[in-house]
Each structure stands twice: as C-alpha cells, then as structure tokens.
mmCIF file of C-alpha atoms and ligand atoms in Angstrom:
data_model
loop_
_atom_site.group_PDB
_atom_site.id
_atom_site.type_symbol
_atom_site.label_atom_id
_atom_site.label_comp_id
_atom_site.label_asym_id
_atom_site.label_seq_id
_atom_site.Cartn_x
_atom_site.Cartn_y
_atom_site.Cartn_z
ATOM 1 C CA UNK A 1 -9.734 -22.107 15.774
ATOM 2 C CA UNK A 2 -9.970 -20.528 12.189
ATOM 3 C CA UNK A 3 -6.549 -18.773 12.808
ATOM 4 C CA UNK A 4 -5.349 -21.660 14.318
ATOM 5 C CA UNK A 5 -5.628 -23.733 11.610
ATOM 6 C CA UNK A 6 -4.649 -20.984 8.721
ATOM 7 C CA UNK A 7 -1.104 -20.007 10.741
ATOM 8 C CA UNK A 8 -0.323 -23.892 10.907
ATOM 9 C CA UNK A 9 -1.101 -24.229 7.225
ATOM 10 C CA UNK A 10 1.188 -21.160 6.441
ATOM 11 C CA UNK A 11 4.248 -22.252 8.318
ATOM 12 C CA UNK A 12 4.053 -24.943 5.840
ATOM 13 C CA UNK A 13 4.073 -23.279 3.135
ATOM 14 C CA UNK A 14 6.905 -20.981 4.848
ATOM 15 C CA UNK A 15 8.873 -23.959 5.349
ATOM 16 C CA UNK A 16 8.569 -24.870 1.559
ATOM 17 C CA UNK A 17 10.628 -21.650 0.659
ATOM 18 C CA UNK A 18 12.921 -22.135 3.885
ATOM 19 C CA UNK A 19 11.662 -18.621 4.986
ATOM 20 C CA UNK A 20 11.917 -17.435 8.599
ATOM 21 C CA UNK A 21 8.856 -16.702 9.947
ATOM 22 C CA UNK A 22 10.345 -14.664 12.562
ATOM 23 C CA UNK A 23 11.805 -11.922 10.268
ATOM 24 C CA UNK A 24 8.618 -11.433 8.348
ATOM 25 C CA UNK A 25 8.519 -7.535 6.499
ATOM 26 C CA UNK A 26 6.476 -5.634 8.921
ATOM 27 C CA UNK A 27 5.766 -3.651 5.959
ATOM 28 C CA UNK A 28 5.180 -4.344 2.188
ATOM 29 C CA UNK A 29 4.106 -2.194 0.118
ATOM 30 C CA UNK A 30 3.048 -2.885 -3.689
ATOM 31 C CA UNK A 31 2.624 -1.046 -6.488
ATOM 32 C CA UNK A 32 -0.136 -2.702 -8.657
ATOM 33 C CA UNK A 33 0.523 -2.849 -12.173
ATOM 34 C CA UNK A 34 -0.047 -4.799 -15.059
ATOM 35 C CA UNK A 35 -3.297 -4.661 -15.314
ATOM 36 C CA UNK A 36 -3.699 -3.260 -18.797
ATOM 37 C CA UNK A 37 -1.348 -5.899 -20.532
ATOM 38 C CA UNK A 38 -2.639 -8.661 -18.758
ATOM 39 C CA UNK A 39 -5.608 -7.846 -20.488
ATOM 40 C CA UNK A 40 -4.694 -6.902 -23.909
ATOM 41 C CA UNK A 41 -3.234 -10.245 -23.867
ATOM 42 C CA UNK A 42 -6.296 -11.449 -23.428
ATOM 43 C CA UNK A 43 -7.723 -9.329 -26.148
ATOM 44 C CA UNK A 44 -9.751 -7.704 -23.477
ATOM 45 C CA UNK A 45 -10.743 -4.376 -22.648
ATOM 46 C CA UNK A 46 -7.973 -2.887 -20.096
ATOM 47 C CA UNK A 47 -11.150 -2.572 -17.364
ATOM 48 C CA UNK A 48 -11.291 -6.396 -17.575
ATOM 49 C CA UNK A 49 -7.442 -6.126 -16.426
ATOM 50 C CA UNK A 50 -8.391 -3.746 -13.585
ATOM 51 C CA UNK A 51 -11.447 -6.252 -12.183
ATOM 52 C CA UNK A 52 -8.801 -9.422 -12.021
ATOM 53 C CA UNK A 53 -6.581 -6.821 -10.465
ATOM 54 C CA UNK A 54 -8.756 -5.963 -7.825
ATOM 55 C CA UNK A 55 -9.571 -9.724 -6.949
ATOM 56 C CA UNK A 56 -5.689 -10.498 -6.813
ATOM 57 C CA UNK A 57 -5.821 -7.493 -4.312
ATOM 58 C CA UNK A 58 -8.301 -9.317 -2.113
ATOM 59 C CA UNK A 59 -6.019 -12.554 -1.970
ATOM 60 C CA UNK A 60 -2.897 -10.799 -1.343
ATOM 61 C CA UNK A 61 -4.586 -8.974 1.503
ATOM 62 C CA UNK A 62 -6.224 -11.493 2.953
ATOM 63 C CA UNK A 63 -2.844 -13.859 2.825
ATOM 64 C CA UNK A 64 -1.056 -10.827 4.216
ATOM 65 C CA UNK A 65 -3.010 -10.918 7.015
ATOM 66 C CA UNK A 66 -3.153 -14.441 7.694
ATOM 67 C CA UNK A 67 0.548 -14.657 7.683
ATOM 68 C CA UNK A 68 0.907 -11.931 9.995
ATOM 69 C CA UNK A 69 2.327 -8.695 7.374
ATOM 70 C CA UNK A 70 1.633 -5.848 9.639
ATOM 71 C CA UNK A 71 1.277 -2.995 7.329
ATOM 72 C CA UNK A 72 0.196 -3.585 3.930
ATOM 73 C CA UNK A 73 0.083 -0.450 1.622
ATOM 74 C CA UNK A 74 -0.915 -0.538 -2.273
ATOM 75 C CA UNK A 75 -0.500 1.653 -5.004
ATOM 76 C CA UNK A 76 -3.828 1.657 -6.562
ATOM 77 C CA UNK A 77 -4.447 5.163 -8.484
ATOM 78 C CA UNK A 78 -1.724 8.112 -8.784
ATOM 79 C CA UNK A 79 -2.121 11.813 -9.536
ATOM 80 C CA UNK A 80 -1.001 11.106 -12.728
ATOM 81 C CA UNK A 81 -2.897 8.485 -13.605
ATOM 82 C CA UNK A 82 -6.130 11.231 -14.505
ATOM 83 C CA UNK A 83 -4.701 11.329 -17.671
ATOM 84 C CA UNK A 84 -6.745 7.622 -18.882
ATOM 85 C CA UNK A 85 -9.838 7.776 -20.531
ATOM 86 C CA UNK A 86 -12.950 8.693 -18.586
ATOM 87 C CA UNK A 87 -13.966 5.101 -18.735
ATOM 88 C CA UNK A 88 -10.876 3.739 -17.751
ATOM 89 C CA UNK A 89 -10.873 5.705 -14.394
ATOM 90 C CA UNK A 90 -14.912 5.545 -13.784
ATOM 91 C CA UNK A 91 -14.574 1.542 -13.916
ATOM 92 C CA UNK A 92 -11.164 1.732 -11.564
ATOM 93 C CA UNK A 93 -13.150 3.875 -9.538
ATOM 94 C CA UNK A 94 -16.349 1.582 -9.640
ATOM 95 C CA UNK A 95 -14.028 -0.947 -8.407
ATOM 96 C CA UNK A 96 -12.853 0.634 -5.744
ATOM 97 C CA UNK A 97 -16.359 1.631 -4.316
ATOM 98 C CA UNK A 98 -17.426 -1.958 -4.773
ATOM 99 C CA UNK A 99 -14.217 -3.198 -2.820
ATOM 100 C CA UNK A 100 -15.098 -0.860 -0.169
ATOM 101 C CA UNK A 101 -18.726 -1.704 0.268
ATOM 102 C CA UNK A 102 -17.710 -5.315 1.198
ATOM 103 C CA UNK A 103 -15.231 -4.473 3.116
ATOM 104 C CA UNK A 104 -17.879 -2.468 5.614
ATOM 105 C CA UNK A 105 -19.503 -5.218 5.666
ATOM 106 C CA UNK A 106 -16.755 -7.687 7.361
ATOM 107 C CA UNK A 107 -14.488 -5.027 9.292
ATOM 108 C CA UNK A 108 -16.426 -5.980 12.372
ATOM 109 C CA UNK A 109 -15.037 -9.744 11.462
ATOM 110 C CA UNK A 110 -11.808 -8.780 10.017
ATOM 111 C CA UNK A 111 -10.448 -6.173 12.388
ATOM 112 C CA UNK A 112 -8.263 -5.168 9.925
ATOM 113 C CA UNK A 113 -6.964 -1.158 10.119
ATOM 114 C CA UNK A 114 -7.980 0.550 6.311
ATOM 115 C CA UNK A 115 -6.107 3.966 5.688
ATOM 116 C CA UNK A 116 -6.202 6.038 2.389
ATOM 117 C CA UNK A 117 -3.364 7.778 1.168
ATOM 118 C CA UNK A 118 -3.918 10.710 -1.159
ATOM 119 C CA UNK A 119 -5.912 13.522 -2.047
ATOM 120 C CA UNK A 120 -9.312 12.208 -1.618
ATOM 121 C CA UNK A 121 -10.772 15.274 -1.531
ATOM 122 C CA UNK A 122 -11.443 15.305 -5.286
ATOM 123 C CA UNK A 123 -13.045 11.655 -5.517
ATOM 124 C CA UNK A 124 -16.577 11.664 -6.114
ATOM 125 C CA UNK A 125 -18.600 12.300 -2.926
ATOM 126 C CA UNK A 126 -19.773 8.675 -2.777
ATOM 127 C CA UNK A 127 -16.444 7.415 -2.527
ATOM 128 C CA UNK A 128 -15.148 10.016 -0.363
ATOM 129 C CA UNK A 129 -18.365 8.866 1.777
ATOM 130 C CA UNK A 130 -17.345 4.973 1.665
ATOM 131 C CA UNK A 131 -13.690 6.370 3.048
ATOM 132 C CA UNK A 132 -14.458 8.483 5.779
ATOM 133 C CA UNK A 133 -17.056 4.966 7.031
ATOM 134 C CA UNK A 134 -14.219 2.575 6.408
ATOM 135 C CA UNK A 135 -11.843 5.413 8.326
ATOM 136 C CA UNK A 136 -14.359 5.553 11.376
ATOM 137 C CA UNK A 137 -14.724 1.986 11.476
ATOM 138 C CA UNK A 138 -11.057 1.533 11.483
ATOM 139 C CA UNK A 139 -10.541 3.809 14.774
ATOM 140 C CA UNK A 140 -11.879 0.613 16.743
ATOM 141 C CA UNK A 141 -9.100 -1.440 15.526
ATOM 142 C CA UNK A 142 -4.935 -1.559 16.177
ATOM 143 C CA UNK A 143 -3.850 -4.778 14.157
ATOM 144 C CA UNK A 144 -2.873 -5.102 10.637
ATOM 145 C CA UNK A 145 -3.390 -1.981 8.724
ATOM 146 C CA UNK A 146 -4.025 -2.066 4.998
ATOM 147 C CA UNK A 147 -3.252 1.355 2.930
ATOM 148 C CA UNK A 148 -5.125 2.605 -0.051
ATOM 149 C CA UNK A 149 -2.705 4.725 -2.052
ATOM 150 C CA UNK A 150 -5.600 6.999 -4.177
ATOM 151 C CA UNK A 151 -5.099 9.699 -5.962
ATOM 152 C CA UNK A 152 -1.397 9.866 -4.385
ATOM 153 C CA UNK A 153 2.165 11.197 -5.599
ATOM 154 C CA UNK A 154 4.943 11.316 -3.874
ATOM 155 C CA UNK A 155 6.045 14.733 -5.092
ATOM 156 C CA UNK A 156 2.709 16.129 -3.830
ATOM 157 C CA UNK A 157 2.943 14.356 -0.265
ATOM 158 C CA UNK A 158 6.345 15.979 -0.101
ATOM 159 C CA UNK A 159 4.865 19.367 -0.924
ATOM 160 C CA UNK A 160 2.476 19.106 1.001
ATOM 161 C CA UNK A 161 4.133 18.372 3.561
ATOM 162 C CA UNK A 162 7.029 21.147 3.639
ATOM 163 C CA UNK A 163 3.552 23.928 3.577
ATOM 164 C CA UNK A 164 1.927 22.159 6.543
ATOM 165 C CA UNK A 165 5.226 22.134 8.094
ATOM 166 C CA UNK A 166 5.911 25.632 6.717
ATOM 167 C CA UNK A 167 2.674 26.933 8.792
ATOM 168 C CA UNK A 168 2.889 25.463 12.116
ATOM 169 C CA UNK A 169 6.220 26.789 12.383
ATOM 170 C CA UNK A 170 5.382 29.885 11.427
ATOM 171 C CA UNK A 171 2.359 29.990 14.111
ATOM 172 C CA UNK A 172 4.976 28.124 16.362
ATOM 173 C CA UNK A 173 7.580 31.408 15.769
ATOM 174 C CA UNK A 174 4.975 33.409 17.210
ATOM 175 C CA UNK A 175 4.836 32.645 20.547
ATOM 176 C CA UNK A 176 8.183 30.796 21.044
ATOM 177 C CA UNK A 177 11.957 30.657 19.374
ATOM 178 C CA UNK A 178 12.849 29.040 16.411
ATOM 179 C CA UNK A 179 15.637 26.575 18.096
ATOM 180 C CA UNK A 180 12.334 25.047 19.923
ATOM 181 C CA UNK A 181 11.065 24.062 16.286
ATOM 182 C CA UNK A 182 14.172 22.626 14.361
ATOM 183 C CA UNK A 183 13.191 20.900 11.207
ATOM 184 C CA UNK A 184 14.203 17.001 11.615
ATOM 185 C CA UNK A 185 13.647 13.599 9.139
ATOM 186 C CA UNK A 186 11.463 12.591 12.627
ATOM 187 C CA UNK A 187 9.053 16.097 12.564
ATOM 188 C CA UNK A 188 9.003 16.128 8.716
ATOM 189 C CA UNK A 189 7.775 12.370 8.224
ATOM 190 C CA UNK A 190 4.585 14.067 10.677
ATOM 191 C CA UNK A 191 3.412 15.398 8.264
ATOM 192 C CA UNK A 192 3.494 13.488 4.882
ATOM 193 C CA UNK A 193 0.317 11.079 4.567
ATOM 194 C CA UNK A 194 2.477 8.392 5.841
ATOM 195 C CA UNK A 195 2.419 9.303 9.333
ATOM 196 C CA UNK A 196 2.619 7.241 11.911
ATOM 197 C CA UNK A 197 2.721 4.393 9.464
ATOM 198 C CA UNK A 198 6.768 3.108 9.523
ATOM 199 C CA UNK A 199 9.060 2.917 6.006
ATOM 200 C CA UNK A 200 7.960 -0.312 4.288
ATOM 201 C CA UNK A 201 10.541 -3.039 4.723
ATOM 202 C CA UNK A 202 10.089 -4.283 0.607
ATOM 203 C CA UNK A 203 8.594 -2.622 -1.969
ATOM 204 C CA UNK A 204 7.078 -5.065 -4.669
ATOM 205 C CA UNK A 205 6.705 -4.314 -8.265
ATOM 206 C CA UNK A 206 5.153 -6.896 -10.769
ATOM 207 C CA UNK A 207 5.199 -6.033 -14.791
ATOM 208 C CA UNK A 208 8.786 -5.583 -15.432
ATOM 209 C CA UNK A 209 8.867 -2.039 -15.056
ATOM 210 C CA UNK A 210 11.606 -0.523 -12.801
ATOM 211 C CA UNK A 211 10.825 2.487 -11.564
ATOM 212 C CA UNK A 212 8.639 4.300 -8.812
ATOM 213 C CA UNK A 213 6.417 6.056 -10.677
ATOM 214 C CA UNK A 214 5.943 8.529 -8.000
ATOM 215 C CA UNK A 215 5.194 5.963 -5.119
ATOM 216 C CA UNK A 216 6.875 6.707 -1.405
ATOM 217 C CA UNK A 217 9.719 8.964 -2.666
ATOM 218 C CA UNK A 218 10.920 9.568 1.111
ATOM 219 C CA UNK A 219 9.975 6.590 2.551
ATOM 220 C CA UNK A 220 11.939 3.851 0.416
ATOM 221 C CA UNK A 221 14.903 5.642 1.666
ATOM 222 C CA UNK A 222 15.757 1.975 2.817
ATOM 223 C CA UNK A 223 13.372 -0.109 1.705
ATOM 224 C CA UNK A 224 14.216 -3.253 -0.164
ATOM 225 C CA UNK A 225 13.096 -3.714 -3.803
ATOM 226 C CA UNK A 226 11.724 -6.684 -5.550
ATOM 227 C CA UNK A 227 10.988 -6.727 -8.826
ATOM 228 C CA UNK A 228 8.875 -9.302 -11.347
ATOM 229 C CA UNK A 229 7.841 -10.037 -14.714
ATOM 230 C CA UNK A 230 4.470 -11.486 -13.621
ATOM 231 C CA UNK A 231 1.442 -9.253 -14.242
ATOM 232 C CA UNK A 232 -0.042 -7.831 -11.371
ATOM 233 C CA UNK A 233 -3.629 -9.894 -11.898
ATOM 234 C CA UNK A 234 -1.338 -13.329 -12.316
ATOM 235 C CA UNK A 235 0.302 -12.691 -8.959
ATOM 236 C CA UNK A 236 -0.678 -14.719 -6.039
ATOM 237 C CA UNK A 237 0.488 -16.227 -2.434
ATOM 238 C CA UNK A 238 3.438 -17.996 -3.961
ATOM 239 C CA UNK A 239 4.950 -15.209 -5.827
ATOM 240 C CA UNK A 240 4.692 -13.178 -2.249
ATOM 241 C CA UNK A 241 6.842 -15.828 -1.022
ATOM 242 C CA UNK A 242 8.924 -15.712 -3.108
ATOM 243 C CA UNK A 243 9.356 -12.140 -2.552
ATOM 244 C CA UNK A 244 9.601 -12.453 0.665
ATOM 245 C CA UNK A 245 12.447 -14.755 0.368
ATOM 246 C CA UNK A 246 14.685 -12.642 -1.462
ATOM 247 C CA UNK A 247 14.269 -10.092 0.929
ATOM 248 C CA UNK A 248 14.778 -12.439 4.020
ATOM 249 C CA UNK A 249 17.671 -12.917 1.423
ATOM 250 C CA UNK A 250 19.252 -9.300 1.977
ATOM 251 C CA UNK A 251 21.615 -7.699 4.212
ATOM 252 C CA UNK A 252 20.265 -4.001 5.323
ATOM 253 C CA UNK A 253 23.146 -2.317 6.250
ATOM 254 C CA UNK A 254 21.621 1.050 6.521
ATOM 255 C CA UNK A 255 24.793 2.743 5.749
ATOM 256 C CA UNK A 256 26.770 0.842 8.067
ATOM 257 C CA UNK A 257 29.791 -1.738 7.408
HETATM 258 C C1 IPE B 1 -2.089 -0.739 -12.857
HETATM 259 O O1 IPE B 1 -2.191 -1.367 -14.076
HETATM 260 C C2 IPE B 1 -3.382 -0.112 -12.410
HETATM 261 C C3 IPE B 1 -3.357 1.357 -12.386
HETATM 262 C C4 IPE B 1 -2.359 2.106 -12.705
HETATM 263 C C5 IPE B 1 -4.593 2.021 -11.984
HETATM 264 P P1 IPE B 1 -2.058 -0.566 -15.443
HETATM 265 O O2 IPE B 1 -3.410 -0.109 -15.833
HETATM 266 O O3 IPE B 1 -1.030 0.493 -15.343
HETATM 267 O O4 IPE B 1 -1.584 -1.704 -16.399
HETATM 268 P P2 IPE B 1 -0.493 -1.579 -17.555
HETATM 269 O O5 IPE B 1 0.750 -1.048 -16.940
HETATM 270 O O6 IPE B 1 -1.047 -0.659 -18.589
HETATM 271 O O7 IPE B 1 -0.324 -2.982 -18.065
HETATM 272 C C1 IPE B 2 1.858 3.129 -11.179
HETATM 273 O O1 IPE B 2 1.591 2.472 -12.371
HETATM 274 C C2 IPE B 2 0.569 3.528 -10.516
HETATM 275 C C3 IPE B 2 -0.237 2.430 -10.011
HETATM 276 C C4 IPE B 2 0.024 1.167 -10.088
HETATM 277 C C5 IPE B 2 -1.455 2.829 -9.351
HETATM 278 P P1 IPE B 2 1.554 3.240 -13.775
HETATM 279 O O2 IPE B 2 1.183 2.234 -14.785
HETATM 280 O O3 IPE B 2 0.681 4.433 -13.665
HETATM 281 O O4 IPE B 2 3.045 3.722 -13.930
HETATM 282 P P2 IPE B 2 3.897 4.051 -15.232
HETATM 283 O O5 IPE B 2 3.101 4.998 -16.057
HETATM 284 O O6 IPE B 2 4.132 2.756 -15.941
HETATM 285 O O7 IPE B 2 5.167 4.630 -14.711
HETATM 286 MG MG1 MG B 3 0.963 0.500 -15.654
#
C-alpha cells in the first residue's frame, strides 16, 4: 500500500521534469563531495559538513529506491583521503558506523542489497564487524543494491585486479593451455570489486569539481557525467531529477554512428 502510494507520488514528480520513467539509470553512482565547504560556509567545523552529508545520503537512498534506481553506488572515503586529520576521518568513520547500525536494524524492512567497495581490511575491527553483518544480511536479498565505496581507488582495484587475475592464470597454466584462459574486458571486470555489479549509467558529481578523483576508472568507460555546483549536503530529490533528466537527455552511442 506504502509503495503504492510513494510510486504514484513519484510519477508526479517525474512528470514535472517530463522524465521517462521507463528509461530510468539502472545505475547511478555519486561521488559525495562538498562536505567541507558547505560547512566552512557555515563557519562550522568540516565534521559538521560530513554529518549533513551523511543525512543527504539517507534521502538520496531512500528516494533512489522508491523510484526504482537499481544500483546505487557512493563514493564515501578514498585511499587517499587518509591524508585528513585524525579527527576528520575518526568522525567520517563514526558516521559511517552509526549509518550502519540503523541500517541492521531495518534491512529486514528495507530489503535493500548493501555492498562495500574497498579495502576494508584496514578499518577498525568494529566497522569491519558492522560490514561483514550488513554483507550477511544482504545475501537474503536480490533488489536494489546500494554500494559503499570505503577506503577505495580505482588505481588499486585495477591492481588488484591484474594480480588476482595474474594468479589464477598462472594456477590455470598448470593443468591446462593458455588459449583456454585468454585475458578479456568480460574475465578482467571478475575481478575488480565491481563484480557482478554493471557500469553505472550516470555518474553524479556535486561541488563544481570535474574530475574523478580516483572513482571507477574502468567502469565509466561509458558512463554519462553530470556535473553541479550544489554542495553535496544541499543536494536533494529534485536536483536527482534533474540529473536524471539530462541524462534521459543524452544520446549513448557507444562508439557507434
Ligand atoms: C566529501 O566532502 C567527503 C569526503 C571526501 C570524505 P569533502 O570533505 O571532500 O568536502 P570538500 O571538498 O572539502 O568541500
Ligand atoms: C572524492 O572527493 C572522494 C570522496 C568524495 C569520498 P575528494 O574531496 O577527496 O576529492 P579531491 O581531493 O577534491 O579530488
Ligand atoms: Mg572534497
């Protein structure tokens, strides 16, 4: 009934922006920034920025799901982004355990998919705790999926990935020829933390920085890009529909003519 009523209230809203509802992203991925300024503005300290980030992460999640955004993946700590001060990180990370406390709580309700992306084996063993319960919970579920980017670079996905492609071909070699084990775009994307997961369809970057800053190097191949002044913790439902309508905007040509 509760769907119901929130997928009638968003074709409104859809309708508003003339946007199709039947060429949706499947994927969106976002890289979160702006946290900092939007505080400083504020003449707060930058952690302030990161708690208003995290709530405008709830709402874009939860509108995500409730217009039907299969795969929602967010850039929310890089491998590069250890170079902040201690209290910087320990709050982001503070946030982050918070987040996923609650979301324990209502995954039963939810049934929404929660993945990390990353190296999380150098978190602290409370959070790494929190991720491998929201991981197992997640097993039960095959809906929207929602992707924690933590403590992830691209370059290091891609390394990664070549040594744990590297190995099993080498075991492979062993006991059968090396024609039987060509190295393909298909086998390769096995093995980067993305996996299974397809491209995202539009990448979204608020705070008026262009650039990647490390953030799905192989998998944007394609990907459309939408860029915005607005600071991450001032973006909301509207600005994602407005994104969304520049991409439904777009011709992906792939290459082609
Ligand atoms: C993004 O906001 C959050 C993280 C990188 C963890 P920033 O903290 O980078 O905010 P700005 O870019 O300094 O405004
Ligand atoms: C990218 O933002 C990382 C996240 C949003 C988690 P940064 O603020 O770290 O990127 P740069 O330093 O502006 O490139
Ligand atoms: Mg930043």
């Amino acid at each position: 009934m509760l769907n119901l009523f929130k997928k009638r209230k968003h074709k409104k809203e859809l309708s508003n922006l003339n946007l199709n509802p039947e060429y949706l992203p499947a994927h969106i991925a976002i890289i979160m920034d702006g946290n900092g300024r939007w505080a400083a503005r504020r003449a707060l300290p930058r952690t302030a920025g990161h708690a208003a980030g995290a709530e405008t992460f709830r709402r874009v999640a939860t509108y995500c799901k409730d217009i039907g955004i299969q795969y929602l993946t967010v850039y929310a700590f890089s491998t590069e982004n250890w170079k902040r001060s201690a209290d910087e990180i320990s709050t982001i990370m503070e946030l982050l355990e918070k987040y996923l406390y609650e979301s324990i709580e209502k995954m039963e309700r939810d049934r929404v998919k929660m993945k990390f992306l990353g190296d999380t084996s150098v978190l602290s063993p409370k959070l790494q705790a929190l991720i491998a319960e929201t991981e197992e919970i997640s097993k039960k579920f095959d809906g929207v999926q929602v992707n924690i980017c933590l403590n992830y670079g691209s370059r290091n996905e891609i390394l990664r990935a070549a040594e744990k492609y590297a190995q099993e071909r080498v075991s492979v070699l062993r006991c059968a020829d090396a024609d039987s084990y060509p190295l393909k775009e298909e086998n390769f994307s096995k093995y980067l933390y993305t996996a299974d997961i397809p491209d995202p369809d539009l990448i979204i970057r608020p705070s008026g920085e262009m650039r990647l800053s490390n953030f799905l190097l192989w998998q944007s191949a394609y990907s459309e890009f939408y860029f915005t002044e607005t600071l991450w913790p001032d973006f909301n439902e509207k600005e994602l529909d407005r994104a969304i309508a520049v991409y439904q905007s777009r011709d992906r040509r792939y290459g082609g003519a």
